[in-house]
Amino acid sequence: MISSTPRNEALFDRARQLMPGGVNSPVRAFGSVGGTPRFMVSAQGPYLTDADGNEYVDLVCSWGPALLGHAHPGVLEAVHAAVDRGLSFGASTPDEANLAAIVKERVSAVERVRMVSTGTEATMTAIRLARGFTGRNLVIKFAGCYHGHLDGLLAAAGSGLATLALPGSAGVTAATAAETLVLPYNDLGAVEAAFAKHGPNIAAVITEAAPANMGVVTPGPGFNEGLSRITTQHGALLILDEVLTGFRTGYSGYWGLTGGAAGAVEPWSPDLLTFGKVIGGGMPTAALGGRADVMDYLAPTGPVYQAGTLSGNPVAMAAGVATLTQATAEVYSYVDARSLELSAALTSALNAAGVDHSVQRAGNLFSLAFGTSANGVSNYEEAQAQETFRYPPFFHSMLDSGVYLPPSVFEAWFLSAAHDDTAMNRIFDALPAAAQAAAAAKAPVSLNV
């Protein structure tokens, strides 16, 4: 049991004096679960160690990149060798093309690749590219899907299915948000209506291959395929955001599980894809790829400008090449099996405690949604309507038992190839008490009269 965190508390107090909220990415602040964030100082295999020396079984895995486990020897060896050669050259390096070739081999929809530094930069570039290629301005996104913090996609839905959006964050202008149409997820009818009204002005539809930022939500049968059909009919592009799912949910990402590469009823391909997380093996790297005729609109071959001093950083490229080279079919089979094992144990514990819930799945990614057993969660409205108050006590019970979960109910759970029987048993042992804590949680009292 974790009983003492004085060093973590002192570090958080200091960080709040130096950084907004004491963090450099909001979810780390534990805002939705309360308590003191853990400041991690090392990681090995399936474990994290915090500043007080407490060890946790990790179910965040750096939000995906630690597919092989933390500090994997093969990845560290490649990174150390790259560091010995120099941190950055401001020039092309061999591993940029090596990593691009691996991406192209794994994802047949990709004919060209551009390396960038973050998932936000990848989606930002994909949007700009789609507008430049089509000569159109509007973009469709779906409520609850997250594509990074670029202004145009931090938009909230308007009052109707095909109305223009309003700003979803301070600092985003109404004019910028108005170039985005926000539609309910898993609703092809809404997409058809939007194209009927705005079709000649729509440059692209962007969607997470399988949403994992409102909790995990499985695309309905034919949904992604339908998006491909509709965009093709109207001369728009389909951007499939695989920053979270790419090379995480399978050898070829989520599209590889469900799209043209998987022998779908009607094989389909996105026009552009964005990648992050696993592609960098833990280093800050991302990419976009897709059709050659579209990608060649990027500078220097085309008129759409994009550049990055540290794009294709040699250390990050080495980490990505080593990670994807060692992420074999056997690795994915193992992670898939462990994911099914854990989600079954989670359901069993919650059922035993009488807690209504659903486990939302997309490949080996899954998340927990309370009070949703009747129909599960298929869109953002349903995700928001769940019994979120049950998650903080569940989270802290697991944390106190030495299991580090995502500090938000709206995030996916991640496993790695390093989660062996010892690590899994520690998780299983912690679940019954956490389920009881969730069962005992009380809904907040409304002050409305």
Short mmCIF file of C-alpha atoms in Angstrom, two decimals:
data_model
loop_
_atom_site.label_atom_id
_atom_site.label_comp_id
_atom_site.label_asym_id
_atom_site.label_seq_id
_atom_site.Cartn_x
_atom_site.Cartn_y
_atom_site.Cartn_z
CA MET A 1 0.00 0.00 0.00
CA ILE A 2 1.12 3.54 -0.77
CA SER A 3 0.81 5.54 2.43
CA SER A 4 3.27 8.42 2.26
CA THR A 5 3.98 10.97 -0.49
CA PRO A 6 5.69 13.96 1.19
CA ARG A 7 8.26 14.41 -1.57
CA ASN A 8 5.55 14.37 -4.25
CA GLU A 9 3.60 16.98 -2.29
CA ALA A 10 6.64 19.22 -1.95
CA LEU A 11 7.43 18.91 -5.64
CA PHE A 12 3.87 19.80 -6.59
CA ASP A 13 3.90 22.84 -4.29
CA ARG A 14 7.11 24.05 -5.94
CA ALA A 15 5.87 23.29 -9.47
CA ARG A 16 2.72 25.35 -8.93
CA GLN A 17 4.89 28.38 -8.19
CA LEU A 18 6.74 27.95 -11.47
CA MET A 19 4.28 26.54 -14.02
CA PRO A 20 0.56 27.06 -14.68
CA GLY A 21 -1.19 24.51 -12.47
CA GLY A 22 2.20 22.97 -11.74
CA VAL A 23 2.18 20.93 -14.95
CA ASN A 24 3.04 21.07 -18.63
CA SER A 25 0.01 19.05 -19.74
CA PRO A 26 -3.32 19.54 -17.91
CA VAL A 27 -4.36 15.94 -17.16
CA ARG A 28 -1.21 15.45 -15.08
CA ALA A 29 -2.59 17.85 -12.45
CA PHE A 30 -5.11 15.24 -11.20
CA GLY A 31 -7.83 17.86 -11.63
CA SER A 32 -10.62 15.36 -12.28
CA VAL A 33 -9.61 12.88 -9.56
CA GLY A 34 -8.18 15.16 -6.89
CA GLY A 35 -5.17 14.58 -4.68
CA THR A 36 -1.48 15.04 -5.24
CA PRO A 37 -0.05 14.19 -8.67
CA ARG A 38 2.79 11.70 -8.66
CA PHE A 39 6.17 12.92 -9.84
CA MET A 40 7.83 9.97 -11.52
CA VAL A 41 11.59 9.63 -11.43
CA SER A 42 12.19 6.29 -13.15
CA ALA A 43 10.48 3.48 -15.00
CA GLN A 44 11.35 -0.12 -15.83
CA GLY A 45 9.26 -2.71 -17.64
CA PRO A 46 5.64 -2.36 -16.40
CA TYR A 47 6.58 -0.24 -13.36
CA LEU A 48 6.91 3.43 -12.45
CA THR A 49 8.72 4.79 -9.39
CA ASP A 50 7.77 8.14 -7.88
CA ALA A 51 9.83 10.71 -6.01
CA ASP A 52 9.03 9.05 -2.67
CA GLY A 53 10.28 5.69 -3.90
CA ASN A 54 6.80 4.19 -4.32
CA GLU A 55 6.45 1.67 -7.13
CA TYR A 56 3.34 1.41 -9.31
CA VAL A 57 2.18 -0.98 -12.00
CA ASP A 58 1.72 1.40 -14.92
CA LEU A 59 -1.49 1.39 -16.97
CA VAL A 60 -0.72 4.66 -18.73
CA CYS A 61 2.52 3.62 -20.47
CA SER A 62 3.35 7.25 -21.33
CA TRP A 63 -0.11 7.40 -23.01
CA GLY A 64 0.90 4.68 -25.42
CA PRO A 65 4.58 4.85 -26.43
CA ALA A 66 5.78 2.24 -23.93
CA LEU A 67 4.33 -0.60 -26.00
CA LEU A 68 7.38 -2.77 -25.31
CA GLY A 69 7.57 -1.67 -21.66
CA HIS A 70 9.61 1.10 -20.09
CA ALA A 71 13.36 1.27 -20.66
CA HIS A 72 13.31 -1.58 -23.16
CA PRO A 73 16.96 -2.64 -23.66
CA GLY A 74 16.78 -2.62 -27.46
CA VAL A 75 15.31 0.88 -27.56
CA LEU A 76 17.76 2.22 -24.98
CA GLU A 77 20.69 0.76 -26.90
CA ALA A 78 19.57 2.47 -30.11
CA VAL A 79 19.00 5.79 -28.30
CA HIS A 80 22.35 5.69 -26.51
CA ALA A 81 24.12 5.01 -29.79
CA ALA A 82 22.30 7.92 -31.43
CA VAL A 83 23.14 10.26 -28.54
CA ASP A 84 26.82 9.35 -28.89
CA ARG A 85 26.67 10.52 -32.51
CA GLY A 86 25.09 13.89 -31.60
CA LEU A 87 21.74 15.25 -30.47
CA SER A 88 20.70 17.27 -33.51
CA PHE A 89 22.25 18.25 -36.82
CA GLY A 90 19.74 20.50 -38.55
CA ALA A 91 20.18 18.30 -41.59
CA SER A 92 18.78 15.08 -43.02
CA THR A 93 19.73 11.76 -41.41
CA PRO A 94 19.39 8.15 -42.62
CA ASP A 95 16.91 7.09 -39.94
CA GLU A 96 14.28 9.58 -41.15
CA ALA A 97 13.82 7.53 -44.31
CA ASN A 98 14.26 4.28 -42.37
CA LEU A 99 11.34 5.13 -40.09
CA ALA A 100 9.24 6.39 -42.99
CA ALA A 101 9.84 3.09 -44.79
CA ILE A 102 8.63 1.13 -41.75
CA VAL A 103 5.46 3.23 -41.58
CA LYS A 104 4.83 2.75 -45.30
CA GLU A 105 5.36 -1.02 -45.03
CA ARG A 106 2.94 -1.32 -42.12
CA VAL A 107 0.20 0.97 -43.43
CA SER A 108 -0.55 0.43 -47.11
CA ALA A 109 -2.62 3.65 -47.28
CA VAL A 110 0.60 5.60 -46.76
CA GLU A 111 2.64 6.46 -49.85
CA ARG A 112 4.57 9.43 -48.47
CA VAL A 113 5.52 10.41 -44.90
CA ARG A 114 6.44 13.73 -43.28
CA MET A 115 8.04 13.63 -39.82
CA VAL A 116 7.08 16.28 -37.27
CA SER A 117 7.54 16.63 -33.52
CA THR A 118 4.07 16.34 -31.94
CA GLY A 119 0.66 14.88 -32.67
CA THR A 120 -0.79 18.40 -32.63
CA GLU A 121 1.69 19.43 -35.30
CA ALA A 122 0.76 16.37 -37.37
CA THR A 123 -2.96 17.14 -37.34
CA MET A 124 -2.35 20.86 -37.87
CA THR A 125 -0.29 20.06 -40.95
CA ALA A 126 -2.85 17.56 -42.22
CA ILE A 127 -5.62 20.19 -41.96
CA ARG A 128 -3.53 22.83 -43.74
CA LEU A 129 -2.60 20.30 -46.41
CA ALA A 130 -6.23 19.30 -46.96
CA ARG A 131 -7.24 22.94 -47.39
CA GLY A 132 -4.35 23.61 -49.75
CA PHE A 133 -5.04 20.51 -51.83
CA THR A 134 -8.80 21.04 -52.14
CA GLY A 135 -8.90 24.84 -52.18
CA ARG A 136 -11.68 24.70 -49.56
CA ASN A 137 -11.93 26.09 -46.03
CA LEU A 138 -14.29 24.06 -43.83
CA VAL A 139 -13.35 21.00 -41.77
CA ILE A 140 -15.67 18.52 -40.08
CA LYS A 141 -14.69 17.08 -36.71
CA PHE A 142 -16.71 15.10 -34.16
CA ALA A 143 -17.67 16.10 -30.64
CA GLY A 144 -15.46 14.28 -28.16
CA CYS A 145 -12.66 13.55 -30.62
CA TYR A 146 -9.40 15.27 -29.71
CA HIS A 147 -6.84 16.16 -32.35
CA GLY A 148 -4.39 18.24 -30.39
CA HIS A 149 -4.64 21.84 -29.28
CA LEU A 150 -4.62 23.66 -32.61
CA ASP A 151 -7.09 26.54 -32.64
CA GLY A 152 -9.40 25.35 -35.39
CA LEU A 153 -10.11 22.02 -33.72
CA LEU A 154 -10.68 23.37 -30.20
CA ALA A 155 -14.27 24.03 -31.17
CA ALA A 156 -17.57 23.26 -29.47
CA ALA A 157 -20.69 22.15 -31.31
CA GLY A 158 -23.30 24.63 -32.47
CA SER A 159 -27.02 24.27 -31.98
CA GLY A 160 -27.74 22.12 -35.02
CA LEU A 161 -26.26 19.19 -36.85
CA ALA A 162 -24.70 21.27 -39.58
CA THR A 163 -24.17 24.66 -37.95
CA LEU A 164 -20.81 26.34 -37.62
CA ALA A 165 -18.93 25.87 -34.37
CA LEU A 166 -18.21 28.19 -31.49
CA PRO A 167 -14.84 28.54 -29.72
CA GLY A 168 -14.15 25.73 -27.25
CA SER A 169 -11.23 27.47 -25.52
CA ALA A 170 -10.30 30.97 -24.51
CA GLY A 171 -7.94 32.41 -27.09
CA VAL A 172 -9.66 30.74 -30.03
CA THR A 173 -11.39 33.34 -32.16
CA ALA A 174 -14.94 32.93 -33.39
CA ALA A 175 -13.69 33.33 -36.96
CA THR A 176 -11.26 30.43 -36.56
CA ALA A 177 -13.83 28.17 -34.88
CA ALA A 178 -16.34 29.01 -37.60
CA GLU A 179 -14.20 27.11 -40.10
CA THR A 180 -15.01 23.90 -38.22
CA LEU A 181 -18.25 21.92 -38.25
CA VAL A 182 -18.69 19.82 -35.09
CA LEU A 183 -20.98 16.81 -35.48
CA PRO A 184 -22.08 14.00 -33.16
CA TYR A 185 -19.83 10.97 -33.38
CA ASN A 186 -21.13 7.75 -34.97
CA ASP A 187 -23.84 9.65 -36.86
CA LEU A 188 -23.43 9.32 -40.63
CA GLY A 189 -26.75 11.07 -41.14
CA ALA A 190 -25.29 14.21 -39.58
CA VAL A 191 -22.32 13.98 -41.93
CA GLU A 192 -24.61 13.63 -44.95
CA ALA A 193 -26.60 16.67 -43.77
CA ALA A 194 -23.44 18.72 -43.33
CA PHE A 195 -22.26 17.91 -46.84
CA ALA A 196 -25.71 18.65 -48.24
CA LYS A 197 -25.49 22.15 -46.75
CA HIS A 198 -21.78 22.94 -46.99
CA GLY A 199 -20.33 20.31 -49.35
CA PRO A 200 -18.55 22.57 -51.90
CA ASN A 201 -16.70 24.29 -49.02
CA ILE A 202 -15.67 21.23 -46.99
CA ALA A 203 -11.98 20.39 -47.34
CA ALA A 204 -11.83 17.39 -45.01
CA VAL A 205 -13.37 15.24 -42.33
CA ILE A 206 -11.00 14.46 -39.46
CA THR A 207 -11.76 11.69 -37.01
CA GLU A 208 -9.89 9.54 -34.54
CA ALA A 209 -9.61 6.06 -36.05
CA ALA A 210 -11.18 4.94 -32.78
CA PRO A 211 -11.85 7.74 -30.29
CA ALA A 212 -9.84 7.46 -27.08
CA ASN A 213 -10.22 10.93 -25.59
CA MET A 214 -13.83 10.72 -24.36
CA GLY A 215 -13.01 7.32 -23.05
CA VAL A 216 -12.65 4.67 -25.71
CA VAL A 217 -15.55 4.63 -28.17
CA THR A 218 -15.82 1.98 -30.86
CA PRO A 219 -16.74 3.28 -34.31
CA GLY A 220 -20.11 1.86 -35.29
CA PRO A 221 -20.23 -0.75 -38.06
CA GLY A 222 -19.50 1.00 -41.33
CA PHE A 223 -18.93 4.43 -39.76
CA ASN A 224 -15.34 5.02 -40.85
CA GLU A 225 -16.05 3.32 -44.16
CA GLY A 226 -19.03 5.64 -44.61
CA LEU A 227 -16.86 8.68 -43.98
CA SER A 228 -14.51 7.50 -46.73
CA ARG A 229 -17.43 7.04 -49.12
CA ILE A 230 -18.98 10.43 -48.38
CA THR A 231 -15.73 12.40 -48.62
CA THR A 232 -14.83 10.70 -51.88
CA GLN A 233 -18.24 11.51 -53.35
CA HIS A 234 -17.86 15.18 -52.47
CA GLY A 235 -14.20 15.68 -53.36
CA ALA A 236 -13.12 16.17 -49.74
CA LEU A 237 -10.36 14.32 -47.90
CA LEU A 238 -10.65 11.90 -44.99
CA ILE A 239 -8.00 12.40 -42.29
CA LEU A 240 -7.70 9.45 -39.93
CA ASP A 241 -6.07 10.48 -36.66
CA GLU A 242 -4.08 7.50 -35.38
CA VAL A 243 -1.90 9.46 -32.96
CA LEU A 244 -3.16 7.21 -30.14
CA THR A 245 -4.17 4.05 -32.00
CA GLY A 246 -1.45 3.92 -34.64
CA PHE A 247 0.95 1.00 -34.03
CA ARG A 248 -0.73 0.60 -30.63
CA THR A 249 -3.90 -1.33 -31.45
CA GLY A 250 -2.12 -3.47 -34.00
CA TYR A 251 0.73 -3.85 -36.48
CA SER A 252 -0.98 -1.46 -38.91
CA GLY A 253 -2.94 0.57 -36.37
CA TYR A 254 -6.71 0.63 -36.04
CA TRP A 255 -7.20 1.07 -39.78
CA GLY A 256 -5.26 -2.13 -40.21
CA LEU A 257 -7.76 -3.91 -37.96
CA THR A 258 -10.89 -2.55 -39.60
CA GLY A 259 -10.17 -0.97 -42.97
CA GLY A 260 -8.94 -2.01 -46.38
CA ALA A 261 -6.00 -3.86 -44.92
CA ALA A 262 -8.32 -6.12 -42.94
CA GLY A 263 -10.53 -7.25 -45.81
CA ALA A 264 -13.53 -5.09 -44.89
CA VAL A 265 -16.83 -5.73 -46.68
CA GLU A 266 -16.04 -2.69 -48.81
CA PRO A 267 -12.29 -1.99 -48.46
CA TRP A 268 -11.57 1.68 -47.92
CA SER A 269 -8.58 3.93 -47.31
CA PRO A 270 -8.16 7.32 -45.69
CA ASP A 271 -6.47 10.03 -47.72
CA LEU A 272 -4.24 11.16 -44.85
CA LEU A 273 -3.28 9.62 -41.51
CA THR A 274 -1.57 11.15 -38.50
CA PHE A 275 0.69 9.22 -36.14
CA GLY A 276 2.34 9.89 -32.78
CA LYS A 277 3.09 8.22 -29.44
CA VAL A 278 4.41 4.76 -30.37
CA ILE A 279 6.09 6.00 -33.55
CA GLY A 280 8.61 7.84 -31.36
CA GLY A 281 9.21 5.06 -28.87
CA GLY A 282 8.88 7.56 -26.00
CA MET A 283 10.61 10.46 -27.73
CA PRO A 284 8.65 13.52 -28.96
CA THR A 285 8.02 12.51 -32.55
CA ALA A 286 4.97 12.31 -34.79
CA ALA A 287 4.18 12.06 -38.49
CA LEU A 288 1.57 12.40 -41.16
CA GLY A 289 1.29 10.27 -44.26
CA GLY A 290 -1.03 9.34 -47.04
CA ARG A 291 -1.66 9.56 -50.77
CA ALA A 292 1.37 10.65 -52.78
CA ASP A 293 -0.54 13.24 -54.81
CA VAL A 294 -1.82 14.87 -51.62
CA MET A 295 1.42 14.63 -49.65
CA ASP A 296 3.41 16.07 -52.54
CA TYR A 297 1.50 19.32 -52.03
CA LEU A 298 3.79 19.88 -49.05
CA ALA A 299 6.86 22.07 -49.50
CA PRO A 300 9.35 21.77 -51.05
CA THR A 301 7.50 19.88 -53.81
CA GLY A 302 4.21 21.75 -53.39
CA PRO A 303 2.71 25.06 -52.28
CA VAL A 304 1.67 24.07 -48.71
CA TYR A 305 4.42 25.22 -46.36
CA GLN A 306 5.48 23.23 -43.31
CA ALA A 307 8.86 23.09 -41.61
CA GLY A 308 10.40 22.10 -38.29
CA THR A 309 13.96 22.61 -37.07
CA LEU A 310 13.82 19.45 -34.96
CA SER A 311 11.59 17.39 -37.26
CA GLY A 312 13.20 14.00 -37.82
CA ASN A 313 15.46 14.45 -34.78
CA PRO A 314 18.08 11.68 -34.99
CA VAL A 315 17.64 10.47 -31.40
CA ALA A 316 13.86 10.30 -31.77
CA MET A 317 14.17 8.55 -35.14
CA ALA A 318 16.44 5.92 -33.58
CA ALA A 319 13.91 5.31 -30.80
CA GLY A 320 11.09 4.99 -33.31
CA VAL A 321 12.94 2.61 -35.60
CA ALA A 322 13.97 0.41 -32.66
CA THR A 323 10.45 0.37 -31.19
CA LEU A 324 8.60 -0.46 -34.41
CA THR A 325 11.23 -3.01 -35.46
CA GLN A 326 10.72 -4.90 -32.20
CA ALA A 327 6.94 -4.44 -32.10
CA THR A 328 6.29 -7.75 -33.79
CA ALA A 329 3.02 -9.58 -34.39
CA GLU A 330 3.81 -11.62 -31.29
CA VAL A 331 4.02 -8.43 -29.21
CA TYR A 332 0.57 -7.34 -30.36
CA SER A 333 -0.90 -10.78 -29.70
CA TYR A 334 0.49 -10.70 -26.16
CA VAL A 335 -0.80 -7.18 -25.42
CA ASP A 336 -4.19 -8.10 -26.92
CA ALA A 337 -4.45 -11.12 -24.64
CA ARG A 338 -3.43 -9.18 -21.53
CA SER A 339 -5.96 -6.46 -22.41
CA LEU A 340 -8.80 -8.98 -22.62
CA GLU A 341 -7.64 -10.57 -19.38
CA LEU A 342 -7.61 -7.26 -17.52
CA SER A 343 -10.92 -5.99 -18.88
CA ALA A 344 -12.56 -9.30 -17.87
CA ALA A 345 -11.13 -9.01 -14.35
CA LEU A 346 -12.31 -5.40 -14.15
CA THR A 347 -15.84 -6.38 -15.15
CA SER A 348 -15.85 -9.25 -12.68
CA ALA A 349 -14.79 -7.04 -9.78
CA LEU A 350 -17.31 -4.31 -10.59
CA ASN A 351 -20.12 -6.81 -11.07
CA ALA A 352 -19.32 -8.38 -7.71
CA ALA A 353 -19.59 -4.95 -6.10
CA GLY A 354 -22.87 -4.21 -7.91
CA VAL A 355 -21.44 -1.32 -9.93
CA ASP A 356 -23.23 -0.59 -13.19
CA HIS A 357 -20.67 -0.01 -15.93
CA SER A 358 -19.45 -0.84 -19.40
CA VAL A 359 -15.93 -1.54 -20.63
CA GLN A 360 -15.37 0.30 -23.89
CA ARG A 361 -12.95 -1.35 -26.33
CA ALA A 362 -11.03 -0.58 -29.51
CA GLY A 363 -8.50 -3.29 -30.15
CA ASN A 364 -6.31 -3.60 -27.06
CA LEU A 365 -7.29 -0.13 -25.81
CA PHE A 366 -10.15 0.06 -23.36
CA SER A 367 -11.70 2.34 -20.79
CA LEU A 368 -14.30 2.25 -18.05
CA ALA A 369 -17.66 4.04 -18.14
CA PHE A 370 -19.89 3.99 -15.06
CA GLY A 371 -23.67 3.70 -15.26
CA THR A 372 -23.70 2.75 -18.93
CA SER A 373 -24.36 -0.99 -19.01
CA ALA A 374 -27.62 -0.66 -20.95
CA ASN A 375 -26.17 0.70 -24.18
CA GLY A 376 -22.51 1.49 -23.58
CA VAL A 377 -21.09 4.74 -24.94
CA SER A 378 -21.24 5.60 -28.63
CA ASN A 379 -20.75 9.38 -28.61
CA TYR A 380 -19.66 12.35 -26.54
CA GLU A 381 -23.10 13.12 -25.12
CA GLU A 382 -23.34 9.61 -23.70
CA ALA A 383 -19.76 9.80 -22.40
CA GLN A 384 -20.56 13.00 -20.51
CA ALA A 385 -23.75 11.50 -19.05
CA GLN A 386 -21.97 8.65 -17.24
CA GLU A 387 -21.52 8.53 -13.46
CA THR A 388 -18.13 10.21 -13.43
CA PHE A 389 -18.27 10.67 -9.64
CA ARG A 390 -17.45 6.99 -9.19
CA TYR A 391 -14.04 7.26 -10.85
CA PRO A 392 -12.03 9.38 -8.33
CA PRO A 393 -12.50 6.91 -5.42
CA PHE A 394 -11.88 4.00 -7.79
CA PHE A 395 -8.71 5.70 -9.08
CA HIS A 396 -7.34 6.51 -5.63
CA SER A 397 -8.02 3.03 -4.30
CA MET A 398 -5.99 1.60 -7.18
CA LEU A 399 -3.29 4.24 -6.69
CA ASP A 400 -3.03 3.44 -2.98
CA SER A 401 -2.62 -0.22 -3.94
CA GLY A 402 0.26 0.64 -6.24
CA VAL A 403 -1.53 0.72 -9.61
CA TYR A 404 -1.25 3.87 -11.70
CA LEU A 405 -4.37 4.44 -13.82
CA PRO A 406 -5.10 7.33 -16.19
CA PRO A 407 -6.06 10.26 -13.92
CA SER A 408 -9.30 10.81 -15.84
CA VAL A 409 -12.24 8.56 -16.64
CA PHE A 410 -12.13 9.94 -20.18
CA GLU A 411 -8.78 8.34 -21.02
CA ALA A 412 -7.78 4.93 -22.34
CA TRP A 413 -5.95 2.26 -20.37
CA PHE A 414 -2.69 0.95 -21.82
CA LEU A 415 -0.80 -2.30 -21.33
CA SER A 416 2.62 -3.33 -22.58
CA ALA A 417 4.53 -6.41 -23.57
CA ALA A 418 6.30 -6.15 -20.20
CA HIS A 419 3.16 -6.71 -18.12
CA ASP A 420 3.97 -10.19 -16.85
CA ASP A 421 2.03 -12.37 -14.40
CA THR A 422 3.51 -10.61 -11.38
CA ALA A 423 2.40 -7.19 -12.59
CA MET A 424 -1.02 -8.42 -13.68
CA ASN A 425 -1.65 -10.14 -10.35
CA ARG A 426 -0.93 -6.89 -8.52
CA ILE A 427 -3.61 -5.22 -10.63
CA PHE A 428 -6.08 -8.06 -10.06
CA ASP A 429 -5.49 -7.94 -6.30
CA ALA A 430 -6.26 -4.21 -6.24
CA LEU A 431 -9.53 -4.37 -8.19
CA PRO A 432 -12.00 -5.63 -5.52
CA ALA A 433 -11.31 -2.80 -3.08
CA ALA A 434 -11.44 -0.25 -5.88
CA ALA A 435 -14.75 -1.63 -7.07
CA GLN A 436 -16.13 -1.31 -3.53
CA ALA A 437 -14.90 2.29 -3.40
CA ALA A 438 -16.73 3.02 -6.66
CA ALA A 439 -19.88 1.35 -5.31
CA ALA A 440 -19.80 3.52 -2.18
CA ALA A 441 -19.37 6.78 -4.09
CA LYS A 442 -22.19 9.28 -3.82
CA ALA A 443 -23.37 11.58 -6.57
CA PRO A 444 -22.74 15.25 -5.81
CA VAL A 445 -25.75 17.05 -4.43
CA SER A 446 -27.29 19.51 -6.86
CA LEU A 447 -27.85 23.01 -5.49
CA ASN A 448 -30.54 23.76 -8.05
CA VAL A 449 -34.02 24.27 -6.60
#
